[in-house]
Coordinates of N, CA and C in Angstrom, one line a residue:
X13 N -53.6 105.3 -171.2 CA -53.8 104.5 -170.3 C -53.1 103.2 -171.4
X14 N -52.1 102.3 -170.6 CA -51.5 101.7 -171.4 C -52.3 100.3 -172.1
X15 N -53.0 100.4 -171.2 CA -54.3 99.2 -171.0 C -55.8 99.4 -172.0
X16 N -56.4 98.0 -172.1 CA -57.8 98.4 -172.5 C -58.8 97.1 -172.0
X17 N -59.8 97.4 -171.8 CA -60.8 95.9 -171.5 C -61.0 95.7 -172.9
X18 N -60.6 94.3 -173.4 CA -61.2 93.4 -174.0 C -61.7 92.2 -173.9
X19 N -62.6 92.6 -172.6 CA -63.2 90.5 -171.7 C -64.8 90.5 -172.4
X20 N -65.0 89.6 -172.9 CA -66.4 89.5 -173.1 C -66.9 87.6 -172.6
X21 N -67.9 87.8 -171.6 CA -68.3 86.2 -170.9 C -67.5 85.4 -171.7
X22 N -67.4 84.3 -170.7 CA -66.5 84.3 -170.1 C -65.4 85.0 -169.9
X23 N -65.2 85.0 -170.3 CA -63.3 85.3 -170.1 C -63.4 87.1 -170.2
X24 N -63.7 87.6 -168.8 CA -64.2 88.6 -167.8 C -63.1 89.3 -168.3
X25 N -61.5 88.4 -167.3 CA -59.9 88.7 -167.0 C -59.6 89.4 -167.8
X26 N -59.3 89.8 -169.9 CA -58.8 90.2 -170.9 C -58.8 91.2 -170.4
X27 N -57.6 91.6 -170.6 CA -56.7 93.2 -171.0 C -56.0 93.0 -172.4
X28 N -56.2 93.9 -173.0 CA -55.1 94.4 -174.4 C -54.0 95.0 -173.3
X29 N -53.0 94.7 -173.1 CA -51.9 96.0 -172.5 C -50.1 95.7 -174.0
X30 N -49.7 96.6 -173.4 CA -48.6 97.4 -173.7 C -47.4 96.0 -172.8
X31 N -46.8 94.8 -173.4 CA -45.7 94.5 -172.8 C -44.8 95.5 -172.3
X32 N -44.5 95.5 -173.2 CA -43.2 96.8 -172.7 C -42.9 97.7 -171.6
X33 N -44.1 97.7 -171.3 CA -44.3 98.9 -169.8 C -45.3 97.7 -168.8
X34 N -45.2 96.5 -168.7 CA -45.8 96.0 -167.1 C -45.2 96.3 -166.6
X35 N -44.7 95.9 -165.2 CA -44.1 96.3 -164.2 C -44.9 95.0 -163.3
X36 N -43.8 93.8 -162.6 CA -44.3 93.2 -162.3 C -44.6 94.3 -160.6
X37 N -46.1 94.0 -160.2 CA -46.2 94.8 -159.1 C -45.8 93.5 -157.4
X38 N -45.0 92.5 -157.3 CA -45.0 91.2 -156.4 C -44.0 90.8 -156.5
X39 N -43.0 90.0 -156.4 CA -42.3 89.8 -156.7 C -41.8 87.7 -155.4
X40 N -42.7 87.2 -155.8 CA -43.2 86.1 -154.5 C -42.2 85.5 -154.5
X41 N -41.4 85.2 -155.5 CA -40.6 83.7 -155.7 C -39.5 84.0 -153.9
X42 N -39.5 85.1 -153.3 CA -39.0 85.5 -151.8 C -39.6 85.4 -151.1
X43 N -41.0 85.0 -151.4 CA -42.3 84.5 -150.3 C -43.1 83.4 -150.8
X44 N -42.3 82.5 -151.1 CA -43.3 81.4 -151.0 C -44.7 81.0 -150.2
X45 N -44.4 81.0 -148.6 CA -45.5 80.3 -147.8 C -46.4 82.0 -147.9
X46 N -46.2 83.5 -147.9 CA -47.6 83.6 -148.8 C -48.3 83.9 -149.7
X47 N -47.3 83.4 -150.8 CA -48.1 83.4 -152.3 C -48.6 82.1 -152.0
X48 N -48.4 80.9 -151.3 CA -49.4 80.1 -151.4 C -50.7 80.7 -150.1
X49 N -50.4 81.3 -149.0 CA -51.7 82.0 -148.7 C -53.1 82.3 -149.3
X50 N -52.7 83.3 -150.1 CA -52.7 84.2 -151.9 C -53.2 83.4 -152.3
X51 N -53.1 82.4 -153.2 CA -53.6 81.0 -153.6 C -54.7 80.5 -152.7
X52 N -55.0 79.6 -151.7 CA -55.4 79.1 -150.9 C -57.3 79.9 -150.0
X53 N -56.9 81.3 -150.6 CA -58.1 82.2 -150.1 C -59.1 82.2 -151.3
X54 N -58.3 82.4 -152.8 CA -58.6 82.6 -153.9 C -59.4 80.8 -154.2
X55 N -58.5 80.0 -154.1 CA -58.7 78.4 -154.2 C -60.8 78.6 -154.0
X56 N -61.5 76.9 -154.6 CA -62.5 77.3 -154.6 C -63.1 75.6 -154.4
X57 N -63.9 75.5 -153.8 CA -64.0 73.5 -154.3 C -64.1 73.0 -155.5
X58 N -64.9 73.9 -156.3 CA -65.7 73.1 -157.6 C -65.1 73.8 -158.8
X59 N -64.7 73.2 -160.5 CA -65.4 74.2 -161.4 C -66.3 75.6 -161.0
X60 N -67.5 74.8 -161.1 CA -68.6 75.1 -160.8 C -68.7 76.8 -159.9
X61 N -67.9 76.4 -158.7 CA -67.8 78.3 -158.2 C -67.3 78.5 -158.9
X62 N -66.2 78.2 -159.1 CA -64.8 78.7 -160.2 C -65.6 79.7 -161.6
X63 N -66.5 79.2 -162.2 CA -66.4 80.0 -163.5 C -67.9 80.4 -163.8
X64 N -68.9 80.2 -162.5 CA -70.6 81.0 -162.5 C -71.5 80.2 -163.4
X65 N -71.4 79.2 -164.2 CA -71.7 78.6 -164.7 C -71.7 76.9 -164.5
X66 N -72.2 76.3 -164.6 CA -71.8 73.8 -165.2 C -71.5 74.1 -165.8
X67 N -70.6 73.5 -165.5 CA -69.8 72.8 -167.2 C -70.2 71.5 -167.7
X68 N -70.2 71.4 -168.4 CA -70.7 69.7 -168.7 C -69.5 68.9 -168.2
X69 N -70.1 67.8 -168.2 CA -68.9 66.6 -167.2 C -69.0 65.5 -168.7
X70 N -68.4 64.8 -169.1 CA -68.6 63.9 -170.1 C -67.8 62.8 -169.0
X71 N -68.8 62.2 -170.0 CA -68.5 60.7 -169.1 C -66.7 60.5 -168.9
X72 N -65.9 60.9 -169.4 CA -64.2 60.5 -169.6 C -63.6 61.0 -168.8
X73 N -65.0 61.9 -167.3 CA -63.9 63.1 -167.0 C -63.8 64.5 -166.8
X74 N -63.9 65.2 -168.3 CA -63.2 66.1 -168.9 C -64.5 67.2 -168.9
X75 N -64.2 68.6 -168.8 CA -65.2 69.5 -168.9 C -64.9 69.8 -170.0
X76 N -66.9 70.3 -170.4 CA -66.2 72.0 -170.8 C -67.2 73.2 -171.0
X77 N -67.5 73.9 -171.0 CA -68.6 74.5 -171.3 C -68.7 75.4 -172.3
X78 N -70.2 75.6 -172.5 CA -70.9 76.4 -173.8 C -69.7 77.8 -173.7
X79 N -69.7 78.8 -175.4 CA -68.9 79.0 -175.3 C -70.1 80.5 -175.0
X80 N -69.4 82.1 -174.4 CA -70.2 82.9 -173.8 C -70.8 83.2 -172.5
X81 N -71.3 81.8 -172.3 CA -71.6 81.1 -170.3 C -70.4 81.4 -169.6
X82 N -71.1 81.8 -169.0 CA -69.7 81.9 -167.2 C -69.6 83.2 -167.0
X83 N -69.3 83.5 -165.3 CA -69.0 84.8 -165.3 C -67.0 84.9 -165.5
X84 N -65.9 83.3 -165.7 CA -64.7 84.0 -165.4 C -64.4 83.3 -166.4
X85 N -63.6 83.3 -166.5 CA -62.6 82.1 -167.4 C -61.1 81.1 -166.6
X86 N -61.0 82.3 -165.7 CA -59.8 81.5 -165.0 C -60.0 81.4 -162.9
X87 N -59.5 80.3 -163.0 CA -59.6 80.6 -161.3 C -58.4 79.0 -160.6
X88 N -58.9 79.0 -159.8 CA -58.2 78.1 -158.8 C -58.9 76.6 -158.3
X89 N -58.7 76.0 -158.5 CA -59.5 74.8 -157.7 C -59.0 74.2 -156.3
X90 N -59.1 73.9 -155.9 CA -58.7 72.8 -154.1 C -59.4 71.5 -154.8
X91 N -59.1 70.2 -155.3 CA -59.3 68.6 -155.6 C -59.3 68.4 -154.2
X92 N -60.4 67.5 -154.2 CA -60.2 66.3 -153.1 C -60.2 65.5 -153.5
X93 N -59.5 64.7 -152.8 CA -59.3 63.2 -152.6 C -57.9 62.8 -153.4
X94 N -57.7 61.6 -153.6 CA -56.3 61.1 -154.1 C -56.6 62.3 -156.0
X95 N -55.3 62.9 -156.0 CA -55.0 62.5 -157.3 C -54.2 62.3 -158.5
X96 N -54.2 61.4 -159.4 CA -53.5 60.5 -160.2 C -53.4 62.0 -161.8
X97 N -51.5 61.8 -162.0 CA -51.0 62.0 -163.2 C -51.4 61.1 -164.3
X98 N -51.1 61.5 -165.3 CA -51.0 60.0 -166.3 C -50.5 61.2 -167.7
X99 N -49.9 60.5 -168.6 CA -49.1 61.3 -169.5 C -50.1 60.1 -171.3
X100 N -50.5 60.5 -171.7 CA -50.8 60.6 -173.0 C -50.5 60.4 -173.9
X101 N -50.6 59.4 -175.2 CA -50.0 60.3 -176.4 C -51.0 59.9 -177.5
X102 N -50.7 61.4 -178.4 CA -51.7 60.5 -179.5 C -50.8 61.0 -181.0
X103 N -50.0 60.0 -181.0 CA -49.5 60.1 -182.6 C -47.7 60.6 -182.2
X104 N -48.1 62.1 -182.5 CA -46.6 62.8 -182.1 C -46.7 63.7 -180.7
X105 N -47.6 63.8 -180.0 CA -48.5 64.6 -179.4 C -47.8 64.0 -177.8
X106 N -48.1 64.8 -177.3 CA -47.5 63.8 -175.7 C -48.9 64.9 -175.1
X107 N -50.1 64.1 -173.8 CA -50.1 65.1 -173.2 C -50.1 64.7 -171.3
X108 N -50.0 65.5 -170.4 CA -50.8 65.3 -169.0 C -51.7 65.5 -168.2
X109 N -52.6 64.2 -168.1 CA -53.9 64.5 -168.0 C -54.3 64.3 -166.0
X110 N -54.4 65.0 -166.0 CA -54.7 64.8 -164.0 C -56.3 64.8 -163.8
X111 N -56.2 63.7 -162.9 CA -57.1 63.1 -162.4 C -57.7 63.1 -160.8
X112 N -58.7 64.4 -160.5 CA -59.0 64.4 -159.5 C -60.8 64.9 -159.5
X113 N -60.7 64.8 -158.1 CA -61.9 65.0 -157.7 C -62.2 66.5 -156.5
X114 N -63.3 67.2 -157.8 CA -63.3 68.1 -157.0 C -64.8 68.2 -155.8
X115 N -65.7 69.2 -155.8 CA -66.9 68.7 -154.5 C -68.1 68.0 -155.5
X116 N -67.6 68.0 -156.6 CA -69.0 67.8 -157.6 C -68.5 66.2 -157.9
X117 N -67.7 65.8 -158.0 CA -67.2 64.8 -158.8 C -65.8 64.8 -159.4
X118 N -66.2 63.2 -160.0 CA -64.6 62.7 -160.4 C -64.1 64.1 -161.9
X119 N -63.4 64.4 -162.2 CA -62.6 65.3 -163.4 C -60.8 64.9 -163.9
X120 N -60.9 64.6 -164.7 CA -59.8 64.3 -165.7 C -59.2 66.0 -166.2
X121 N -58.6 66.4 -166.4 CA -57.8 67.5 -167.5 C -56.5 67.7 -168.4
X122 N -56.4 67.8 -169.2 CA -55.7 67.9 -169.2 C -54.8 69.3 -168.7
X123 N -53.1 68.7 -169.0 CA -52.4 70.3 -168.3 C -51.8 70.9 -169.1
X124 N -52.0 72.3 -168.7 CA -51.1 72.8 -169.8 C -49.8 73.6 -169.3
X125 N -49.9 73.1 -168.0 CA -48.3 74.1 -167.4 C -47.4 73.6 -168.3
X126 N -46.8 74.7 -168.6 CA -45.1 74.6 -170.0 C -44.6 73.9 -168.2
X127 N -44.5 73.9 -167.6 CA -43.3 73.3 -166.3 C -43.0 71.8 -166.7
X128 N -44.5 71.3 -167.2 CA -44.7 70.1 -167.5 C -45.4 69.6 -168.5
X129 N -45.2 70.7 -169.3 CA -46.3 70.2 -170.8 C -45.9 69.3 -171.2
X130 N -46.5 68.4 -172.6 CA -45.3 67.8 -173.6 C -45.8 68.0 -174.8
X131 N -45.6 69.1 -175.7 CA -46.1 69.7 -176.7 C -45.7 68.6 -177.8
X132 N -44.4 68.3 -177.7 CA -43.9 67.4 -179.6 C -42.4 66.3 -178.3
X133 N -43.1 64.9 -178.9 CA -42.5 63.6 -178.8 C -41.4 64.3 -177.7
X134 N -40.3 65.2 -178.7 CA -38.6 64.8 -178.7 C -38.9 65.6 -176.5
X135 N -39.9 66.9 -176.6 CA -40.0 67.4 -175.7 C -39.6 65.9 -174.5
X136 N -40.5 65.2 -174.8 CA -40.4 63.8 -173.8 C -40.6 63.6 -172.3
X137 N -38.9 63.6 -173.2 CA -37.8 63.0 -171.4 C -37.3 63.9 -171.0
X138 N -37.5 65.4 -171.5 CA -37.3 66.7 -171.2 C -37.4 67.0 -169.7
X139 N -38.7 66.8 -170.1 CA -40.4 67.0 -169.0 C -40.3 66.1 -168.3
X140 N -40.1 64.7 -168.0 CA -40.8 63.9 -167.7 C -39.6 63.4 -165.9
X141 N -38.7 63.8 -166.3 CA -38.7 64.1 -164.2 C -39.5 65.1 -163.9
X142 N -39.4 66.8 -164.6 CA -40.4 67.1 -164.0 C -42.1 66.5 -163.5
X143 N -42.7 66.3 -164.4 CA -43.7 65.8 -164.3 C -43.9 64.4 -163.0
X144 N -42.7 63.8 -163.3 CA -42.7 62.1 -162.2 C -42.1 63.2 -160.0
X145 N -41.3 64.4 -160.4 CA -41.6 64.8 -159.4 C -42.3 65.7 -158.4
X146 N -43.8 66.2 -160.0 CA -44.7 66.9 -159.0 C -45.6 65.7 -158.8
X147 N -45.8 64.6 -159.1 CA -46.8 63.6 -158.9 C -45.9 62.7 -157.7
X148 N -44.9 62.4 -157.0 CA -44.3 62.0 -155.9 C -44.4 62.9 -155.0
X149 N -44.9 64.2 -155.4 CA -44.7 65.1 -154.4 C -46.4 64.8 -153.5
X150 N -47.4 65.2 -154.7 CA -48.4 64.9 -154.6 C -49.4 63.7 -153.8
X151 N -47.9 62.2 -154.1 CA -48.1 61.2 -153.7 C -47.9 60.7 -152.2
X152 N -46.7 62.3 -152.0 CA -46.9 62.1 -150.6 C -46.9 62.4 -149.7
X153 N -48.6 63.2 -150.2 CA -49.0 63.9 -149.5 C -48.9 65.6 -149.7
X154 N -48.1 65.7 -150.0 CA -47.6 67.9 -151.0 C -49.0 68.3 -151.3
X155 N -49.4 69.2 -150.1 CA -51.1 70.2 -150.9 C -51.0 70.6 -152.0
X156 N -52.2 70.6 -152.9 CA -51.9 70.8 -154.5 C -52.6 71.6 -154.8
X157 N -52.9 72.3 -155.8 CA -53.5 73.7 -156.2 C -53.5 73.4 -157.3
X158 N -54.8 73.8 -158.2 CA -54.6 73.9 -159.6 C -55.1 75.2 -160.2
X159 N -54.4 75.9 -160.7 CA -55.1 76.7 -161.7 C -56.1 76.4 -162.8
X160 N -56.9 76.8 -163.0 CA -57.8 76.2 -164.3 C -58.4 77.8 -165.1
X161 N -58.3 77.2 -166.6 CA -58.9 78.1 -167.4 C -60.2 77.5 -168.5
X162 N -60.4 78.1 -169.2 CA -61.2 77.9 -170.6 C -60.5 78.2 -171.8
X163 N -60.3 77.3 -172.6 CA -59.9 76.9 -173.7 C -60.1 78.5 -175.0
X164 N -59.6 78.1 -176.3 CA -60.6 79.3 -176.8 C -62.0 78.7 -177.4
X165 N -63.0 79.2 -177.9 CA -64.1 78.0 -178.7 C -63.6 77.1 -179.5
X166 N -64.0 76.3 -179.4 CA -63.9 74.6 -180.5 C -65.3 74.0 -180.4
X167 N -65.2 74.5 -181.8 CA -66.5 73.8 -182.1 C -67.4 71.9 -182.0
X168 N -68.0 71.7 -181.3 CA -67.7 70.2 -181.0 C -68.6 69.4 -182.0
X169 N -68.0 68.5 -182.3 CA -69.0 67.9 -183.7 C -70.9 67.5 -183.6
X170 N -71.3 68.0 -182.1 CA -73.3 68.1 -182.6 C -73.6 70.2 -182.9
X171 N -71.9 70.5 -183.1 CA -72.0 71.8 -184.1 C -72.2 72.8 -182.9
X172 N -72.2 72.8 -181.5 CA -72.3 73.4 -180.8 C -70.9 74.0 -180.2
X173 N -70.7 75.1 -179.8 CA -69.7 76.2 -179.5 C -68.7 75.5 -177.7
X174 N -67.8 75.1 -177.4 CA -67.4 75.2 -175.6 C -66.0 75.4 -175.7
X175 N -65.7 75.6 -175.0 CA -64.6 75.9 -174.2 C -64.4 74.7 -173.1
X176 N -62.7 74.1 -173.7 CA -62.3 72.9 -172.5 C -61.8 73.5 -171.4
X177 N -62.2 72.8 -170.1 CA -61.2 73.9 -168.6 C -60.4 72.8 -168.5
X178 N -58.7 73.0 -168.6 CA -57.3 72.8 -168.7 C -56.8 73.3 -167.5
X179 N -56.4 72.4 -166.8 CA -55.1 73.4 -166.1 C -54.4 74.1 -166.7
X180 N -53.6 75.3 -166.1 CA -52.8 76.1 -166.4 C -51.7 76.3 -165.7
X181 N -51.8 76.0 -164.6 CA -50.9 75.9 -162.8 C -50.7 75.3 -162.3
X182 N -50.2 74.1 -161.8 CA -49.8 73.2 -161.0 C -49.0 73.8 -159.5
X183 N -50.1 74.4 -158.5 CA -49.2 75.0 -157.2 C -49.1 73.5 -156.0
X184 N -47.7 73.2 -155.8 CA -47.2 72.5 -154.2 C -47.0 73.5 -153.3
X185 N -47.6 72.9 -152.4 CA -47.3 73.5 -151.0 C -45.6 73.9 -150.9
X186 N -45.2 73.1 -151.2 CA -43.6 72.8 -150.8 C -43.0 73.7 -152.1
X187 N -43.8 74.2 -152.9 CA -43.1 74.9 -153.7 C -44.2 76.1 -154.8
X188 N -44.9 76.9 -154.2 CA -45.8 77.6 -154.8 C -45.1 78.4 -156.0
X189 N -44.0 78.4 -156.0 CA -43.3 80.2 -156.6 C -42.9 79.5 -157.8
X190 N -42.4 77.6 -157.8 CA -41.6 76.9 -158.7 C -41.7 77.6 -160.5
X191 N -40.9 77.8 -161.1 CA -40.1 78.1 -162.2 C -40.1 77.4 -163.6
X192 N -40.3 77.6 -164.4 CA -40.1 77.1 -165.9 C -38.2 76.7 -165.3
X193 N -37.7 76.1 -166.1 CA -36.7 75.0 -166.1 C -35.7 74.7 -164.9
X194 N -36.9 74.9 -163.4 CA -36.1 75.1 -162.1 C -36.6 73.5 -161.4
X195 N -36.2 73.4 -161.1 CA -36.2 72.2 -160.4 C -37.3 72.1 -159.6
X196 N -38.6 71.3 -159.2 CA -39.5 70.8 -158.1 C -39.7 71.7 -157.0

């Protein structure tokens, strides 16, 4: 076989495979509305429903899950209410933060979506128009869904190991198959 299961809770989706032997089963670029329907079918109203365990919600709005808890590490959340995007900097590193509400409460997550990610300061000007266009579309009422996932375990100051919840994909109804290096 060209793949083998290597998952452990909550990363139950993980398989080790030979990338040279991967074959795309479907090219959704010519069927954006069908792809959106598929995303909506899997979307959940809260992070709790996605991960199968209640994430710890910090006062700052961020969320994490204790290591080895939960039933999955990837999913799609359907935000409710107003969605905001901000860019924060910590010296040389820029982070896109997305503020929204799920069925449980207010959330602020960092976005690791490579199409709008700010890994280093010198990339910021290149990506800023994409972030602005995403924000403009969402502000104008374009429906959005967020692919969310758990990071690798990180040891917190209290000694506990946690996985931060982050946005891995931003999906817009107007262009859910938007690709890297393409306009939104």
